[in-house]
PDB file of C-alpha atoms in Angstrom:
ATOM      1  CA  MET A1345      35.592 -23.318   7.301  1.00  0.00           C
ATOM      2  CA  ALA A1346      33.351 -24.313  10.214  1.00  0.00           C
ATOM      3  CA  LYS A1347      29.614 -24.067   9.616  1.00  0.00           C
ATOM      4  CA  ARG A1348      26.743 -23.590  12.093  1.00  0.00           C
ATOM      5  CA  VAL A1349      23.949 -26.158  12.127  1.00  0.00           C
ATOM      6  CA  ALA A1350      20.619 -25.503  13.840  1.00  0.00           C
ATOM      7  CA  PHE A1351      19.030 -28.533  15.499  1.00  0.00           C
ATOM      8  CA  VAL A1352      15.406 -27.476  15.996  1.00  0.00           C
ATOM      9  CA  VAL A1353      13.377 -29.467  18.531  1.00  0.00           C
ATOM     10  CA  ALA A1354      10.422 -29.152  20.890  1.00  0.00           C
ATOM     11  CA  SER A1355      11.004 -29.142  24.638  1.00  0.00           C
ATOM     12  CA  GLU A1356      10.458 -32.897  24.984  1.00  0.00           C
ATOM     13  CA  GLY A1357       9.890 -36.117  23.095  1.00  0.00           C
ATOM     14  CA  ILE A1358      13.039 -35.997  20.976  1.00  0.00           C
ATOM     15  CA  GLU A1359      14.343 -39.426  19.975  1.00  0.00           C
ATOM     16  CA  GLN A1360      17.744 -39.187  21.685  1.00  0.00           C
ATOM     17  CA  VAL A1361      19.842 -40.997  19.078  1.00  0.00           C
ATOM     18  CA  GLU A1362      18.287 -38.884  16.289  1.00  0.00           C
ATOM     19  CA  LEU A1363      19.648 -35.766  18.000  1.00  0.00           C
ATOM     20  CA  THR A1364      22.915 -37.071  19.426  1.00  0.00           C
ATOM     21  CA  GLU A1365      24.218 -38.989  16.386  1.00  0.00           C
ATOM     22  CA  PRO A1366      23.811 -36.166  13.820  1.00  0.00           C
ATOM     23  CA  TRP A1367      25.088 -33.708  16.471  1.00  0.00           C
ATOM     24  CA  LYS A1368      28.217 -35.839  16.920  1.00  0.00           C
ATOM     25  CA  ALA A1369      28.702 -36.147  13.153  1.00  0.00           C
ATOM     26  CA  VAL A1370      28.454 -32.364  12.758  1.00  0.00           C
ATOM     27  CA  THR A1371      30.855 -31.576  15.600  1.00  0.00           C
ATOM     28  CA  ASP A1372      33.281 -34.378  14.661  1.00  0.00           C
ATOM     29  CA  ALA A1373      33.465 -32.812  11.181  1.00  0.00           C
ATOM     30  CA  GLY A1374      34.557 -29.526  12.797  1.00  0.00           C
ATOM     31  CA  HIS A1375      31.242 -27.691  12.597  1.00  0.00           C
ATOM     32  CA  GLU A1376      29.171 -26.037  15.326  1.00  0.00           C
ATOM     33  CA  ALA A1377      25.894 -27.628  16.442  1.00  0.00           C
ATOM     34  CA  VAL A1378      23.326 -25.286  18.025  1.00  0.00           C
ATOM     35  CA  LEU A1379      20.227 -26.495  19.876  1.00  0.00           C
ATOM     36  CA  VAL A1380      17.192 -24.360  19.022  1.00  0.00           C
ATOM     37  CA  SER A1381      13.828 -24.781  20.757  1.00  0.00           C
ATOM     38  CA  PRO A1382      10.664 -22.726  21.328  1.00  0.00           C
ATOM     39  CA  GLU A1383      11.464 -22.493  25.050  1.00  0.00           C
ATOM     40  CA  SER A1384      14.710 -21.772  26.873  1.00  0.00           C
ATOM     41  CA  GLY A1385      16.111 -24.161  29.479  1.00  0.00           C
ATOM     42  CA  GLU A1386      16.596 -27.826  28.704  1.00  0.00           C
ATOM     43  CA  VAL A1387      14.956 -30.292  26.353  1.00  0.00           C
ATOM     44  CA  GLN A1388      14.052 -33.846  27.350  1.00  0.00           C
ATOM     45  CA  MET A1389      15.179 -36.628  25.046  1.00  0.00           C
ATOM     46  CA  PHE A1390      13.678 -40.105  24.973  1.00  0.00           C
ATOM     47  CA  ASN A1391      14.858 -43.569  24.056  1.00  0.00           C
ATOM     48  CA  HIS A1392      11.645 -44.590  22.341  1.00  0.00           C
ATOM     49  CA  LEU A1393       9.151 -44.223  25.239  1.00  0.00           C
ATOM     50  CA  ASP A1394      11.654 -44.061  28.105  1.00  0.00           C
ATOM     51  CA  LYS A1395      13.121 -40.773  29.331  1.00  0.00           C
ATOM     52  CA  GLY A1396      16.675 -40.238  28.207  1.00  0.00           C
ATOM     53  CA  ASP A1397      19.115 -37.397  28.723  1.00  0.00           C
ATOM     54  CA  THR A1398      18.448 -33.679  28.773  1.00  0.00           C
ATOM     55  CA  GLN A1399      20.306 -31.046  26.792  1.00  0.00           C
ATOM     56  CA  LYS A1400      20.569 -27.288  27.252  1.00  0.00           C
ATOM     57  CA  VAL A1401      18.897 -25.038  24.686  1.00  0.00           C
ATOM     58  CA  ASP A1402      21.380 -22.653  23.050  1.00  0.00           C
ATOM     59  CA  VAL A1403      18.939 -20.343  21.258  1.00  0.00           C
ATOM     60  CA  THR A1404      15.168 -19.970  21.316  1.00  0.00           C
ATOM     61  CA  VAL A1405      13.253 -20.169  18.051  1.00  0.00           C
ATOM     62  CA  ALA A1406      12.207 -16.537  18.540  1.00  0.00           C
ATOM     63  CA  ASP A1407      15.886 -15.495  18.518  1.00  0.00           C
ATOM     64  CA  ALA A1408      16.998 -17.818  15.712  1.00  0.00           C
ATOM     65  CA  LYS A1409      17.529 -16.430  12.220  1.00  0.00           C
ATOM     66  CA  VAL A1410      18.168 -18.498   9.118  1.00  0.00           C
ATOM     67  CA  ASP A1411      21.036 -16.159   8.162  1.00  0.00           C
ATOM     68  CA  ASP A1412      22.909 -17.237  11.315  1.00  0.00           C
ATOM     69  CA  PHE A1413      23.104 -20.874  10.157  1.00  0.00           C
ATOM     70  CA  ASP A1414      24.345 -23.018   7.296  1.00  0.00           C
ATOM     71  CA  ALA A1415      21.932 -25.958   7.702  1.00  0.00           C
ATOM     72  CA  LEU A1416      18.966 -27.275   9.689  1.00  0.00           C
ATOM     73  CA  VAL A1417      18.508 -30.722  11.252  1.00  0.00           C
ATOM     74  CA  LEU A1418      15.096 -31.875  12.495  1.00  0.00           C
ATOM     75  CA  PRO A1419      15.367 -34.944  14.760  1.00  0.00           C
ATOM     76  CA  GLY A1420      12.356 -37.193  15.183  1.00  0.00           C
ATOM     77  CA  GLY A1421      10.584 -38.927  17.988  1.00  0.00           C
ATOM     78  CA  VAL A1422       6.784 -39.017  17.857  1.00  0.00           C
ATOM     79  CA  ALA A1423       6.064 -36.286  20.427  1.00  0.00           C
ATOM     80  CA  ASN A1424       8.826 -33.884  19.340  1.00  0.00           C
ATOM     81  CA  PRO A1425       7.614 -32.917  15.826  1.00  0.00           C
ATOM     82  CA  ASP A1426       3.984 -33.245  16.873  1.00  0.00           C
ATOM     83  CA  ASN A1427       4.633 -30.549  19.492  1.00  0.00           C
ATOM     84  CA  LEU A1428       6.995 -28.503  17.311  1.00  0.00           C
ATOM     85  CA  ARG A1429       4.411 -28.115  14.555  1.00  0.00           C
ATOM     86  CA  THR A1430       2.089 -26.341  17.004  1.00  0.00           C
ATOM     87  CA  HIS A1431       4.609 -23.492  17.396  1.00  0.00           C
ATOM     88  CA  LYS A1432       3.989 -21.033  14.552  1.00  0.00           C
ATOM     89  CA  ASP A1433       7.416 -19.417  14.879  1.00  0.00           C
ATOM     90  CA  ALA A1434       9.148 -22.813  14.645  1.00  0.00           C
ATOM     91  CA  VAL A1435       7.095 -23.758  11.584  1.00  0.00           C
ATOM     92  CA  ALA A1436       7.921 -20.387   9.997  1.00  0.00           C
ATOM     93  CA  LEU A1437      11.641 -20.925  10.692  1.00  0.00           C
ATOM     94  CA  VAL A1438      11.533 -24.351   9.003  1.00  0.00           C
ATOM     95  CA  ARG A1439       9.697 -22.842   6.015  1.00  0.00           C
ATOM     96  CA  GLU A1440      12.341 -20.092   5.746  1.00  0.00           C
ATOM     97  CA  PHE A1441      15.154 -22.664   5.857  1.00  0.00           C
ATOM     98  CA  LEU A1442      13.646 -24.647   2.979  1.00  0.00           C
ATOM     99  CA  ALA A1443      13.090 -21.481   0.942  1.00  0.00           C
ATOM    100  CA  SER A1444      16.684 -20.334   1.562  1.00  0.00           C
ATOM    101  CA  GLY A1445      18.169 -23.283  -0.291  1.00  0.00           C
ATOM    102  CA  LEU A1446      20.254 -24.274   2.737  1.00  0.00           C
ATOM    103  CA  PRO A1447      20.375 -27.982   3.566  1.00  0.00           C
ATOM    104  CA  VAL A1448      17.431 -29.203   5.655  1.00  0.00           C
ATOM    105  CA  ALA A1449      17.584 -32.728   7.084  1.00  0.00           C
ATOM    106  CA  ALA A1450      14.618 -34.472   8.736  1.00  0.00           C
ATOM    107  CA  ILE A1451      14.463 -37.998  10.124  1.00  0.00           C
ATOM    108  CA  CYS A1452      11.719 -40.331  11.327  1.00  0.00           C
ATOM    109  CA  HIS A1453       8.635 -38.324  12.435  1.00  0.00           C
ATOM    110  CA  ALA A1454      10.288 -34.927  11.809  1.00  0.00           C
ATOM    111  CA  PRO A1455       8.646 -34.518   8.367  1.00  0.00           C
ATOM    112  CA  TRP A1456       5.406 -33.741  10.263  1.00  0.00           C
ATOM    113  CA  THR A1457       6.928 -30.302  10.794  1.00  0.00           C
ATOM    114  CA  LEU A1458       7.685 -30.092   7.062  1.00  0.00           C
ATOM    115  CA  VAL A1459       4.045 -30.955   6.301  1.00  0.00           C
ATOM    116  CA  GLU A1460       2.891 -28.233   8.697  1.00  0.00           C
ATOM    117  CA  ALA A1461       5.285 -25.767   7.033  1.00  0.00           C
ATOM    118  CA  ASP A1462       3.654 -26.625   3.679  1.00  0.00           C
ATOM    119  CA  VAL A1463       6.990 -27.402   2.000  1.00  0.00           C
ATOM    120  CA  VAL A1464       6.587 -31.009   0.799  1.00  0.00           C
ATOM    121  CA  LYS A1465       4.434 -30.410  -2.289  1.00  0.00           C
ATOM    122  CA  GLY A1466       6.279 -31.735  -5.321  1.00  0.00           C
ATOM    123  CA  ARG A1467       9.103 -33.114  -3.166  1.00  0.00           C
ATOM    124  CA  ARG A1468      10.283 -36.713  -2.918  1.00  0.00           C
ATOM    125  CA  LEU A1469      10.960 -37.752   0.672  1.00  0.00           C
ATOM    126  CA  THR A1470      10.847 -40.499   3.234  1.00  0.00           C
ATOM    127  CA  SER A1471       9.917 -40.731   6.913  1.00  0.00           C
ATOM    128  CA  TRP A1472       8.669 -43.154   9.500  1.00  0.00           C
ATOM    129  CA  PRO A1473       6.034 -45.160   7.549  1.00  0.00           C
ATOM    130  CA  SER A1474       3.067 -43.845   9.575  1.00  0.00           C
ATOM    131  CA  LEU A1475       3.573 -40.375   8.042  1.00  0.00           C
ATOM    132  CA  GLN A1476       3.216 -41.481   4.426  1.00  0.00           C
ATOM    133  CA  THR A1477      -0.474 -40.536   4.158  1.00  0.00           C
ATOM    134  CA  ASP A1478       0.183 -37.099   5.672  1.00  0.00           C
ATOM    135  CA  ILE A1479       3.051 -36.516   3.235  1.00  0.00           C
ATOM    136  CA  ARG A1480       1.013 -37.674   0.233  1.00  0.00           C
ATOM    137  CA  ASN A1481      -1.965 -35.553   1.321  1.00  0.00           C
ATOM    138  CA  ALA A1482       0.392 -32.563   1.481  1.00  0.00           C
ATOM    139  CA  GLY A1483       1.478 -33.200  -2.119  1.00  0.00           C
ATOM    140  CA  GLY A1484       4.756 -34.987  -1.459  1.00  0.00           C
ATOM    141  CA  GLU A1485       5.939 -38.248  -2.972  1.00  0.00           C
ATOM    142  CA  TRP A1486       6.627 -40.648  -0.082  1.00  0.00           C
ATOM    143  CA  VAL A1487       9.076 -43.504  -0.661  1.00  0.00           C
ATOM    144  CA  ASP A1488      10.343 -46.252   1.623  1.00  0.00           C
ATOM    145  CA  GLU A1489      14.101 -45.757   1.321  1.00  0.00           C
ATOM    146  CA  ALA A1490      16.889 -45.279   3.868  1.00  0.00           C
ATOM    147  CA  LEU A1491      17.915 -41.905   2.462  1.00  0.00           C
ATOM    148  CA  VAL A1492      16.286 -39.518   0.030  1.00  0.00           C
ATOM    149  CA  VAL A1493      17.927 -36.310  -1.136  1.00  0.00           C
ATOM    150  CA  ASP A1494      15.689 -33.933  -3.093  1.00  0.00           C
ATOM    151  CA  GLY A1495      17.461 -30.633  -3.713  1.00  0.00           C
ATOM    152  CA  ASN A1496      18.212 -29.144  -0.306  1.00  0.00           C
ATOM    153  CA  LEU A1497      15.935 -31.634   1.514  1.00  0.00           C
ATOM    154  CA  ILE A1498      17.507 -34.710   3.128  1.00  0.00           C
ATOM    155  CA  THR A1499      15.209 -37.309   4.737  1.00  0.00           C
ATOM    156  CA  SER A1500      15.563 -40.703   6.383  1.00  0.00           C
ATOM    157  CA  ARG A1501      13.107 -43.131   7.997  1.00  0.00           C
ATOM    158  CA  LYS A1502      14.466 -44.278  11.348  1.00  0.00           C
ATOM    159  CA  PRO A1503      17.471 -44.662  13.654  1.00  0.00           C
ATOM    160  CA  ASP A1504      18.821 -47.577  11.578  1.00  0.00           C
ATOM    161  CA  ASP A1505      19.260 -45.061   8.726  1.00  0.00           C
ATOM    162  CA  LEU A1506      21.424 -42.685  10.793  1.00  0.00           C
ATOM    163  CA  PRO A1507      24.750 -43.596   9.122  1.00  0.00           C
ATOM    164  CA  ASP A1508      23.359 -42.603   5.695  1.00  0.00           C
ATOM    165  CA  PHE A1509      21.516 -39.601   7.156  1.00  0.00           C
ATOM    166  CA  CYS A1510      24.564 -38.243   8.990  1.00  0.00           C
ATOM    167  CA  GLY A1511      26.742 -38.807   5.943  1.00  0.00           C
ATOM    168  CA  ALA A1512      24.325 -36.842   3.748  1.00  0.00           C
ATOM    169  CA  VAL A1513      24.222 -33.970   6.267  1.00  0.00           C
ATOM    170  CA  ILE A1514      28.032 -33.725   6.282  1.00  0.00           C
ATOM    171  CA  GLU A1515      28.161 -34.024   2.492  1.00  0.00           C
ATOM    172  CA  ALA A1516      25.675 -31.145   2.145  1.00  0.00           C
ATOM    173  CA  LEU A1517      27.623 -29.009   4.627  1.00  0.00           C
ATOM    174  CA  GLU A1518      30.893 -29.577   2.853  1.00  0.00           C
ATOM    175  CA  HIS A1519      29.713 -29.557  -0.774  1.00  0.00           C
ATOM    176  CA  GLY A1520      26.356 -27.755  -0.731  1.00  0.00           C
ATOM    177  CA  SER A1521      22.837 -28.914  -1.471  1.00  0.00           C
ATOM    178  CA  ALA A1522      22.014 -30.778  -4.629  1.00  0.00           C
ATOM    179  CA  SER A1523      20.450 -28.563  -7.259  1.00  0.00           C
ATOM    180  CA  LYS A1524      17.940 -31.206  -8.290  1.00  0.00           C
ATOM    181  CA  THR A1525      16.625 -34.544  -7.109  1.00  0.00           C
ATOM    182  CA  SER A1526      19.684 -36.693  -6.664  1.00  0.00           C
ATOM    183  CA  GLY A1527      17.861 -39.908  -5.941  1.00  0.00           C
ATOM    184  CA  THR A1528      18.653 -42.148  -3.055  1.00  0.00           C
ATOM    185  CA  GLN A1529      21.612 -43.683  -1.395  1.00  0.00           C
ATOM    186  CA  GLY A1530      22.017 -46.432   1.155  1.00  0.00           C
TER     187      GLY A1530
END
């Protein structure tokens, strides 16, 4: 049965490959990918610091409800999560997803939004290395591994980790979230 996956991003600064590769993995597996953002219109992706493609927003954060989805993906890029964490409704939506037990996947700088949502305490996760102090200060255990799965939370460090990250997202969609820390893969 096809599942719906929310990709929650700010209006700009999204690392293009961290949105497009998981999106492709989700749709190639027969599921529906939905772009959710605080503002309607289009979002601007980047290839590191250079402007990339744009993509149309499907649903605004204000209209998104956890019950309408089966999983959440948070792409990175430095500016994207830094902006996203300033939107209280987006932070609340992320918090609700984690509390629901549904799979939540965050890559690169995206765990900044998890820190803002106050959901990393007692969790084992990874991210781009510059976030490790923020994660530790928020009570999380930061590790430098390609993929970390802790219950319903899936995290990876960078674009090079996308094969493991995308595989874990599809695994969670098809078989559910792990009930406990399942360690690392990759």
